PDB file of C-alpha atoms in Angstrom:
ATOM      1  CA  ASN A 444    -253.367 -51.260 157.129  1.00  0.00           C
ATOM      2  CA  ALA A 445    -251.512 -50.523 154.006  1.00  0.00           C
ATOM      3  CA  GLY A 446    -250.891 -46.970 154.924  1.00  0.00           C
ATOM      4  CA  VAL A 447    -249.687 -44.876 152.051  1.00  0.00           C
ATOM      5  CA  THR A 448    -249.427 -46.391 148.628  1.00  0.00           C
ATOM      6  CA  GLN A 449    -248.168 -45.344 145.115  1.00  0.00           C
ATOM      7  CA  THR A 450    -248.650 -46.582 141.788  1.00  0.00           C
ATOM      8  CA  PRO A 451    -246.540 -46.975 139.520  1.00  0.00           C
ATOM      9  CA  LYS A 452    -242.936 -47.472 141.494  1.00  0.00           C
ATOM     10  CA  PHE A 453    -240.912 -46.849 138.115  1.00  0.00           C
ATOM     11  CA  ARG A 454    -242.093 -45.158 135.085  1.00  0.00           C
ATOM     12  CA  VAL A 455    -240.014 -43.857 131.838  1.00  0.00           C
ATOM     13  CA  LEU A 456    -242.014 -41.637 129.691  1.00  0.00           C
ATOM     14  CA  LYS A 457    -241.079 -39.923 126.427  1.00  0.00           C
ATOM     15  CA  THR A 458    -241.376 -35.846 125.885  1.00  0.00           C
ATOM     16  CA  GLY A 459    -245.204 -35.188 125.430  1.00  0.00           C
ATOM     17  CA  GLN A 460    -246.934 -38.410 127.013  1.00  0.00           C
ATOM     18  CA  SER A 461    -249.077 -38.087 129.283  1.00  0.00           C
ATOM     19  CA  MET A 462    -249.408 -40.423 132.622  1.00  0.00           C
ATOM     20  CA  THR A 463    -251.466 -40.377 135.912  1.00  0.00           C
ATOM     21  CA  LEU A 464    -249.579 -41.247 138.964  1.00  0.00           C
ATOM     22  CA  LEU A 465    -252.276 -42.618 141.756  1.00  0.00           C
ATOM     23  CA  CYS A 466    -251.587 -42.380 145.478  1.00  0.00           C
ATOM     24  CA  ALA A 467    -254.167 -44.049 147.980  1.00  0.00           C
ATOM     25  CA  GLN A 468    -254.845 -44.168 151.481  1.00  0.00           C
ATOM     26  CA  ASP A 469    -256.823 -46.647 153.846  1.00  0.00           C
ATOM     27  CA  MET A 470    -256.224 -44.324 157.281  1.00  0.00           C
ATOM     28  CA  ASN A 471    -259.075 -42.323 156.478  1.00  0.00           C
ATOM     29  CA  HIS A 472    -256.738 -38.889 156.331  1.00  0.00           C
ATOM     30  CA  GLU A 473    -258.823 -35.668 155.206  1.00  0.00           C
ATOM     31  CA  TYR A 474    -255.388 -34.143 153.624  1.00  0.00           C
ATOM     32  CA  MET A 475    -253.443 -35.601 151.282  1.00  0.00           C
ATOM     33  CA  TYR A 476    -250.062 -33.924 149.084  1.00  0.00           C
ATOM     34  CA  TRP A 477    -247.809 -34.275 145.713  1.00  0.00           C
ATOM     35  CA  TYR A 478    -244.217 -33.701 146.193  1.00  0.00           C
ATOM     36  CA  ARG A 479    -241.651 -33.756 144.188  1.00  0.00           C
ATOM     37  CA  GLN A 480    -237.979 -34.309 145.665  1.00  0.00           C
ATOM     38  CA  ASP A 481    -234.386 -33.900 143.590  1.00  0.00           C
ATOM     39  CA  PRO A 482    -231.551 -34.421 144.530  1.00  0.00           C
ATOM     40  CA  GLY A 483    -230.210 -30.668 146.592  1.00  0.00           C
ATOM     41  CA  MET A 484    -233.783 -29.751 146.944  1.00  0.00           C
ATOM     42  CA  GLY A 485    -235.449 -31.336 149.623  1.00  0.00           C
ATOM     43  CA  LEU A 486    -239.229 -32.257 148.702  1.00  0.00           C
ATOM     44  CA  ARG A 487    -241.211 -29.785 147.134  1.00  0.00           C
ATOM     45  CA  LEU A 488    -244.749 -29.453 147.330  1.00  0.00           C
ATOM     46  CA  ILE A 489    -246.295 -29.442 143.701  1.00  0.00           C
ATOM     47  CA  HIS A 490    -250.191 -29.859 144.947  1.00  0.00           C
ATOM     48  CA  TYR A 491    -252.437 -30.560 148.027  1.00  0.00           C
ATOM     49  CA  SER A 492    -255.992 -31.817 148.644  1.00  0.00           C
ATOM     50  CA  VAL A 493    -257.965 -30.786 152.201  1.00  0.00           C
ATOM     51  CA  GLY A 494    -261.189 -32.477 151.419  1.00  0.00           C
ATOM     52  CA  GLU A 495    -262.923 -34.946 148.357  1.00  0.00           C
ATOM     53  CA  GLY A 496    -263.079 -32.332 146.043  1.00  0.00           C
ATOM     54  CA  THR A 497    -261.194 -29.943 146.533  1.00  0.00           C
ATOM     55  CA  THR A 498    -257.630 -29.313 145.547  1.00  0.00           C
ATOM     56  CA  ALA A 499    -254.842 -26.278 145.688  1.00  0.00           C
ATOM     57  CA  LYS A 500    -251.405 -25.251 144.285  1.00  0.00           C
ATOM     58  CA  GLY A 501    -248.335 -26.040 146.319  1.00  0.00           C
ATOM     59  CA  GLU A 502    -245.406 -24.473 145.404  1.00  0.00           C
ATOM     60  CA  VAL A 503    -244.623 -25.917 142.018  1.00  0.00           C
ATOM     61  CA  PRO A 504    -247.723 -26.510 140.346  1.00  0.00           C
ATOM     62  CA  ASP A 505    -246.820 -25.917 136.452  1.00  0.00           C
ATOM     63  CA  GLY A 506    -247.359 -28.546 134.149  1.00  0.00           C
ATOM     64  CA  TYR A 507    -249.331 -30.986 136.823  1.00  0.00           C
ATOM     65  CA  ASN A 508    -252.615 -31.438 137.515  1.00  0.00           C
ATOM     66  CA  VAL A 509    -254.697 -33.266 140.125  1.00  0.00           C
ATOM     67  CA  SER A 510    -258.041 -34.393 140.965  1.00  0.00           C
ATOM     68  CA  ARG A 511    -259.314 -36.046 144.687  1.00  0.00           C
ATOM     69  CA  LEU A 512    -262.510 -37.553 143.416  1.00  0.00           C
ATOM     70  CA  LYS A 513    -262.818 -39.644 146.722  1.00  0.00           C
ATOM     71  CA  LYS A 514    -261.155 -39.600 150.142  1.00  0.00           C
ATOM     72  CA  GLN A 515    -259.154 -42.390 149.808  1.00  0.00           C
ATOM     73  CA  ASN A 516    -257.644 -41.377 146.267  1.00  0.00           C
ATOM     74  CA  PHE A 517    -255.441 -38.490 144.994  1.00  0.00           C
ATOM     75  CA  LEU A 518    -254.263 -38.444 141.664  1.00  0.00           C
ATOM     76  CA  LEU A 519    -251.231 -36.458 140.211  1.00  0.00           C
ATOM     77  CA  GLY A 520    -251.476 -36.264 136.044  1.00  0.00           C
ATOM     78  CA  LEU A 521    -248.543 -35.044 133.717  1.00  0.00           C
ATOM     79  CA  GLU A 522    -250.551 -33.743 130.511  1.00  0.00           C
ATOM     80  CA  SER A 523    -247.565 -33.618 128.390  1.00  0.00           C
ATOM     81  CA  ALA A 524    -244.115 -34.958 130.029  1.00  0.00           C
ATOM     82  CA  ALA A 525    -240.751 -32.756 129.751  1.00  0.00           C
ATOM     83  CA  PRO A 526    -237.064 -34.114 130.688  1.00  0.00           C
ATOM     84  CA  SER A 527    -237.853 -31.291 133.901  1.00  0.00           C
ATOM     85  CA  GLN A 528    -240.133 -33.710 135.179  1.00  0.00           C
ATOM     86  CA  THR A 529    -237.535 -36.354 135.763  1.00  0.00           C
ATOM     87  CA  SER A 530    -237.904 -36.835 139.350  1.00  0.00           C
ATOM     88  CA  VAL A 531    -239.149 -38.672 142.204  1.00  0.00           C
ATOM     89  CA  TYR A 532    -242.384 -38.343 143.175  1.00  0.00           C
ATOM     90  CA  PHE A 533    -244.120 -38.902 146.989  1.00  0.00           C
ATOM     91  CA  CYS A 534    -247.715 -38.748 147.669  1.00  0.00           C
ATOM     92  CA  ALA A 535    -248.899 -37.855 151.748  1.00  0.00           C
ATOM     93  CA  SER A 536    -251.301 -37.679 153.620  1.00  0.00           C
ATOM     94  CA  ARG A 537    -252.238 -36.430 157.272  1.00  0.00           C
ATOM     95  CA  LEU A 538    -255.540 -36.055 159.514  1.00  0.00           C
ATOM     96  CA  TYR A 539    -257.722 -33.135 159.566  1.00  0.00           C
ATOM     97  CA  GLY A 540    -257.200 -29.737 161.365  1.00  0.00           C
ATOM     98  CA  THR A 541    -254.320 -27.076 161.715  1.00  0.00           C
ATOM     99  CA  GLY A 542    -252.713 -28.627 164.720  1.00  0.00           C
ATOM    100  CA  ARG A 543    -249.129 -28.082 164.955  1.00  0.00           C
ATOM    101  CA  SER A 544    -248.194 -31.799 165.685  1.00  0.00           C
ATOM    102  CA  TYR A 545    -249.500 -33.684 163.004  1.00  0.00           C
ATOM    103  CA  GLU A 546    -247.857 -36.093 161.074  1.00  0.00           C
ATOM    104  CA  GLN A 547    -247.157 -36.658 157.258  1.00  0.00           C
ATOM    105  CA  TYR A 548    -247.354 -40.372 156.435  1.00  0.00           C
ATOM    106  CA  PHE A 549    -245.773 -40.879 153.042  1.00  0.00           C
ATOM    107  CA  GLY A 550    -245.657 -43.805 150.063  1.00  0.00           C
ATOM    108  CA  PRO A 551    -242.956 -44.863 149.070  1.00  0.00           C
ATOM    109  CA  GLY A 552    -242.623 -42.796 145.787  1.00  0.00           C
ATOM    110  CA  THR A 553    -242.851 -42.997 142.131  1.00  0.00           C
ATOM    111  CA  ARG A 554    -239.256 -42.991 140.430  1.00  0.00           C
ATOM    112  CA  LEU A 555    -240.161 -41.028 136.985  1.00  0.00           C
ATOM    113  CA  THR A 556    -237.322 -40.324 134.359  1.00  0.00           C
ATOM    114  CA  VAL A 557    -238.644 -38.528 131.190  1.00  0.00           C
ATOM    115  CA  THR A 558    -236.643 -38.887 127.916  1.00  0.00           C
TER     116      THR A 558
ATOM    117  CA  THR B1107    -240.742 -17.380 149.665  1.00  0.00           C
ATOM    118  CA  GLN B1108    -240.058 -19.012 152.516  1.00  0.00           C
ATOM    119  CA  LEU B1109    -236.853 -20.915 152.465  1.00  0.00           C
ATOM    120  CA  LEU B1110    -235.070 -23.021 155.095  1.00  0.00           C
ATOM    121  CA  GLU B1111    -231.621 -23.925 154.522  1.00  0.00           C
ATOM    122  CA  GLN B1112    -229.640 -27.425 156.484  1.00  0.00           C
ATOM    123  CA  SER B1113    -226.016 -27.494 156.735  1.00  0.00           C
ATOM    124  CA  PRO B1114    -224.243 -29.703 156.326  1.00  0.00           C
ATOM    125  CA  GLN B1115    -224.883 -31.229 153.065  1.00  0.00           C
ATOM    126  CA  PHE B1116    -223.212 -34.102 153.567  1.00  0.00           C
ATOM    127  CA  LEU B1117    -221.678 -35.680 156.752  1.00  0.00           C
ATOM    128  CA  SER B1118    -219.547 -39.124 156.614  1.00  0.00           C
ATOM    129  CA  ILE B1119    -218.301 -39.569 160.146  1.00  0.00           C
ATOM    130  CA  GLN B1120    -217.245 -42.890 162.002  1.00  0.00           C
ATOM    131  CA  GLU B1121    -219.141 -44.655 163.800  1.00  0.00           C
ATOM    132  CA  GLY B1122    -219.314 -43.318 167.590  1.00  0.00           C
ATOM    133  CA  GLU B1123    -218.608 -39.957 167.168  1.00  0.00           C
ATOM    134  CA  ASN B1124    -221.357 -37.004 167.920  1.00  0.00           C
ATOM    135  CA  LEU B1125    -222.944 -34.578 165.252  1.00  0.00           C
ATOM    136  CA  THR B1126    -225.131 -31.949 164.984  1.00  0.00           C
ATOM    137  CA  VAL B1127    -227.223 -30.832 161.468  1.00  0.00           C
ATOM    138  CA  TYR B1128    -228.703 -27.268 161.374  1.00  0.00           C
ATOM    139  CA  CYS B1129    -231.799 -26.052 160.131  1.00  0.00           C
ATOM    140  CA  ASN B1130    -232.412 -21.848 159.996  1.00  0.00           C
ATOM    141  CA  SER B1131    -234.516 -19.684 158.323  1.00  0.00           C
ATOM    142  CA  SER B1132    -235.497 -16.348 158.103  1.00  0.00           C
ATOM    143  CA  SER B1133    -239.285 -17.260 158.449  1.00  0.00           C
ATOM    144  CA  VAL B1134    -241.018 -17.877 161.776  1.00  0.00           C
ATOM    145  CA  PHE B1135    -242.579 -21.487 162.220  1.00  0.00           C
ATOM    146  CA  SER B1136    -245.440 -22.547 164.694  1.00  0.00           C
ATOM    147  CA  SER B1137    -243.834 -26.608 164.596  1.00  0.00           C
ATOM    148  CA  LEU B1138    -240.942 -27.448 163.463  1.00  0.00           C
ATOM    149  CA  GLN B1139    -240.512 -31.700 161.961  1.00  0.00           C
ATOM    150  CA  TRP B1140    -237.982 -33.578 161.508  1.00  0.00           C
ATOM    151  CA  TYR B1141    -238.035 -36.809 159.402  1.00  0.00           C
ATOM    152  CA  ARG B1142    -234.880 -39.287 158.515  1.00  0.00           C
ATOM    153  CA  GLN B1143    -235.445 -41.073 155.093  1.00  0.00           C
ATOM    154  CA  GLU B1144    -234.001 -44.674 153.580  1.00  0.00           C
ATOM    155  CA  PRO B1145    -233.202 -44.799 150.232  1.00  0.00           C
ATOM    156  CA  GLY B1146    -236.259 -45.809 147.966  1.00  0.00           C
ATOM    157  CA  GLU B1147    -238.881 -45.122 150.824  1.00  0.00           C
ATOM    158  CA  GLY B1148    -240.428 -42.020 151.907  1.00  0.00           C
ATOM    159  CA  PRO B1149    -239.552 -39.992 154.444  1.00  0.00           C
ATOM    160  CA  VAL B1150    -240.774 -40.833 158.607  1.00  0.00           C
ATOM    161  CA  LEU B1151    -241.173 -38.476 160.651  1.00  0.00           C
ATOM    162  CA  LEU B1152    -238.895 -38.323 163.875  1.00  0.00           C
ATOM    163  CA  VAL B1153    -240.264 -35.764 166.249  1.00  0.00           C
ATOM    164  CA  THR B1154    -242.370 -32.480 165.957  1.00  0.00           C
ATOM    165  CA  VAL B1155    -241.509 -29.020 168.097  1.00  0.00           C
ATOM    166  CA  VAL B1156    -243.920 -26.718 168.650  1.00  0.00           C
ATOM    167  CA  THR B1157    -242.832 -24.197 171.784  1.00  0.00           C
ATOM    168  CA  GLY B1158    -239.655 -21.777 170.802  1.00  0.00           C
ATOM    169  CA  GLY B1159    -236.853 -22.839 173.558  1.00  0.00           C
ATOM    170  CA  GLU B1160    -238.284 -26.632 173.021  1.00  0.00           C
ATOM    171  CA  VAL B1161    -235.881 -29.638 173.550  1.00  0.00           C
ATOM    172  CA  LYS B1162    -236.665 -33.406 172.839  1.00  0.00           C
ATOM    173  CA  LYS B1163    -234.839 -36.534 173.205  1.00  0.00           C
ATOM    174  CA  LEU B1164    -235.517 -39.376 171.121  1.00  0.00           C
ATOM    175  CA  LYS B1165    -232.808 -42.105 172.519  1.00  0.00           C
ATOM    176  CA  ARG B1166    -229.270 -40.646 171.358  1.00  0.00           C
ATOM    177  CA  LEU B1167    -230.923 -38.172 168.956  1.00  0.00           C
ATOM    178  CA  THR B1168    -231.751 -34.616 170.557  1.00  0.00           C
ATOM    179  CA  PHE B1169    -234.148 -31.838 168.401  1.00  0.00           C
ATOM    180  CA  GLN B1170    -233.902 -28.319 169.869  1.00  0.00           C
ATOM    181  CA  PHE B1171    -236.247 -25.699 168.346  1.00  0.00           C
ATOM    182  CA  GLY B1172    -235.083 -22.204 168.257  1.00  0.00           C
ATOM    183  CA  ASP B1173    -236.127 -19.816 170.862  1.00  0.00           C
ATOM    184  CA  ALA B1174    -237.541 -17.069 168.140  1.00  0.00           C
ATOM    185  CA  ARG B1175    -239.137 -20.588 166.220  1.00  0.00           C
ATOM    186  CA  LYS B1176    -236.594 -20.134 163.035  1.00  0.00           C
ATOM    187  CA  ASP B1177    -234.475 -22.663 163.376  1.00  0.00           C
ATOM    188  CA  SER B1178    -233.877 -25.992 164.850  1.00  0.00           C
ATOM    189  CA  SER B1179    -231.041 -28.268 165.641  1.00  0.00           C
ATOM    190  CA  LEU B1180    -230.246 -32.031 165.345  1.00  0.00           C
ATOM    191  CA  HIS B1181    -227.799 -33.374 167.616  1.00  0.00           C
ATOM    192  CA  ILE B1182    -226.722 -37.482 167.236  1.00  0.00           C
ATOM    193  CA  THR B1183    -224.819 -39.179 170.363  1.00  0.00           C
ATOM    194  CA  ALA B1184    -222.505 -41.781 169.171  1.00  0.00           C
ATOM    195  CA  ALA B1185    -223.491 -42.398 165.961  1.00  0.00           C
ATOM    196  CA  GLN B1186    -223.992 -45.615 164.614  1.00  0.00           C
ATOM    197  CA  PRO B1187    -224.539 -46.915 160.763  1.00  0.00           C
ATOM    198  CA  GLY B1188    -228.132 -47.335 161.520  1.00  0.00           C
ATOM    199  CA  ASP B1189    -228.175 -43.686 161.580  1.00  0.00           C
ATOM    200  CA  THR B1190    -226.986 -43.637 158.261  1.00  0.00           C
ATOM    201  CA  GLY B1191    -230.043 -41.953 155.809  1.00  0.00           C
ATOM    202  CA  LEU B1192    -231.100 -38.263 154.147  1.00  0.00           C
ATOM    203  CA  TYR B1193    -232.665 -35.966 157.194  1.00  0.00           C
ATOM    204  CA  LEU B1194    -234.866 -33.595 156.734  1.00  0.00           C
ATOM    205  CA  CYS B1195    -236.768 -30.461 158.779  1.00  0.00           C
ATOM    206  CA  ALA B1196    -240.035 -29.375 157.413  1.00  0.00           C
ATOM    207  CA  GLY B1197    -241.529 -25.899 158.985  1.00  0.00           C
ATOM    208  CA  ALA B1198    -245.284 -25.261 159.191  1.00  0.00           C
ATOM    209  CA  THR B1199    -246.621 -21.468 159.384  1.00  0.00           C
ATOM    210  CA  SER B1200    -249.639 -20.720 161.823  1.00  0.00           C
ATOM    211  CA  GLY B1201    -252.783 -21.507 160.702  1.00  0.00           C
ATOM    212  CA  THR B1202    -251.703 -23.905 157.495  1.00  0.00           C
ATOM    213  CA  TYR B1203    -251.536 -27.511 156.541  1.00  0.00           C
ATOM    214  CA  LYS B1204    -248.576 -27.024 154.304  1.00  0.00           C
ATOM    215  CA  TYR B1205    -244.578 -27.567 155.222  1.00  0.00           C
ATOM    216  CA  ILE B1206    -242.011 -26.147 154.095  1.00  0.00           C
ATOM    217  CA  PHE B1207    -238.957 -28.837 153.501  1.00  0.00           C
ATOM    218  CA  GLY B1208    -235.474 -28.039 154.106  1.00  0.00           C
ATOM    219  CA  THR B1209    -232.747 -29.147 151.634  1.00  0.00           C
ATOM    220  CA  GLY B1210    -231.810 -31.991 153.607  1.00  0.00           C
ATOM    221  CA  THR B1211    -228.160 -33.369 155.068  1.00  0.00           C
ATOM    222  CA  ARG B1212    -227.077 -37.022 154.313  1.00  0.00           C
ATOM    223  CA  LEU B1213    -225.465 -38.627 157.177  1.00  0.00           C
ATOM    224  CA  LYS B1214    -223.128 -41.595 156.364  1.00  0.00           C
ATOM    225  CA  VAL B1215    -221.974 -43.548 159.313  1.00  0.00           C
ATOM    226  CA  LEU B1216    -219.135 -45.926 159.138  1.00  0.00           C
ATOM    227  CA  ALA B1217    -218.119 -48.847 160.957  1.00  0.00           C
TER     228      ALA B1217
END
């Protein structure tokens, strides 16, 4: 099993350009998450999904859109990139349920720079 | 807005020393997780604590959940260079599937 994979690993964008980050998981997990990680700020939740066809906003959703057309994939889109979106983006997935012990499995991250 | 504050932010110690990392909040969490993150990789779960006052041990690492479920600590005994990394706590509120992450503690253990 590959677990959680993310593409691309690195990307440089100019202000105003658009791009899509792809997250794929092969563990049949219901829940998927997109986080961004900035120095000194831990991870902040951008958007999440509790199942195929559903998405919801997290703490910092502005400037991002997401789609979950297939259970195994969760896409994060930037329509018009801004320098403030320079960050490392992590995707995570976990099993269904509100059980308190469920582990999140993280991908290796995508390092995005917006100039 | 729920916040999880971690302290210290940075810690550089010699091999063999002991250390404690703290994770504090004014909010109550139904569970709290600790992750370790290596450079260039995603976080990996170390432990989950779910009961107030709970103590869990993972080899040289001891995790404690506060009685009121608002805070947690991670204690490492006889630190080794392999313990170097970013330690993150993450709290979940009751009935949700979302996590609030702490600000992180970057640990460096010198040989």
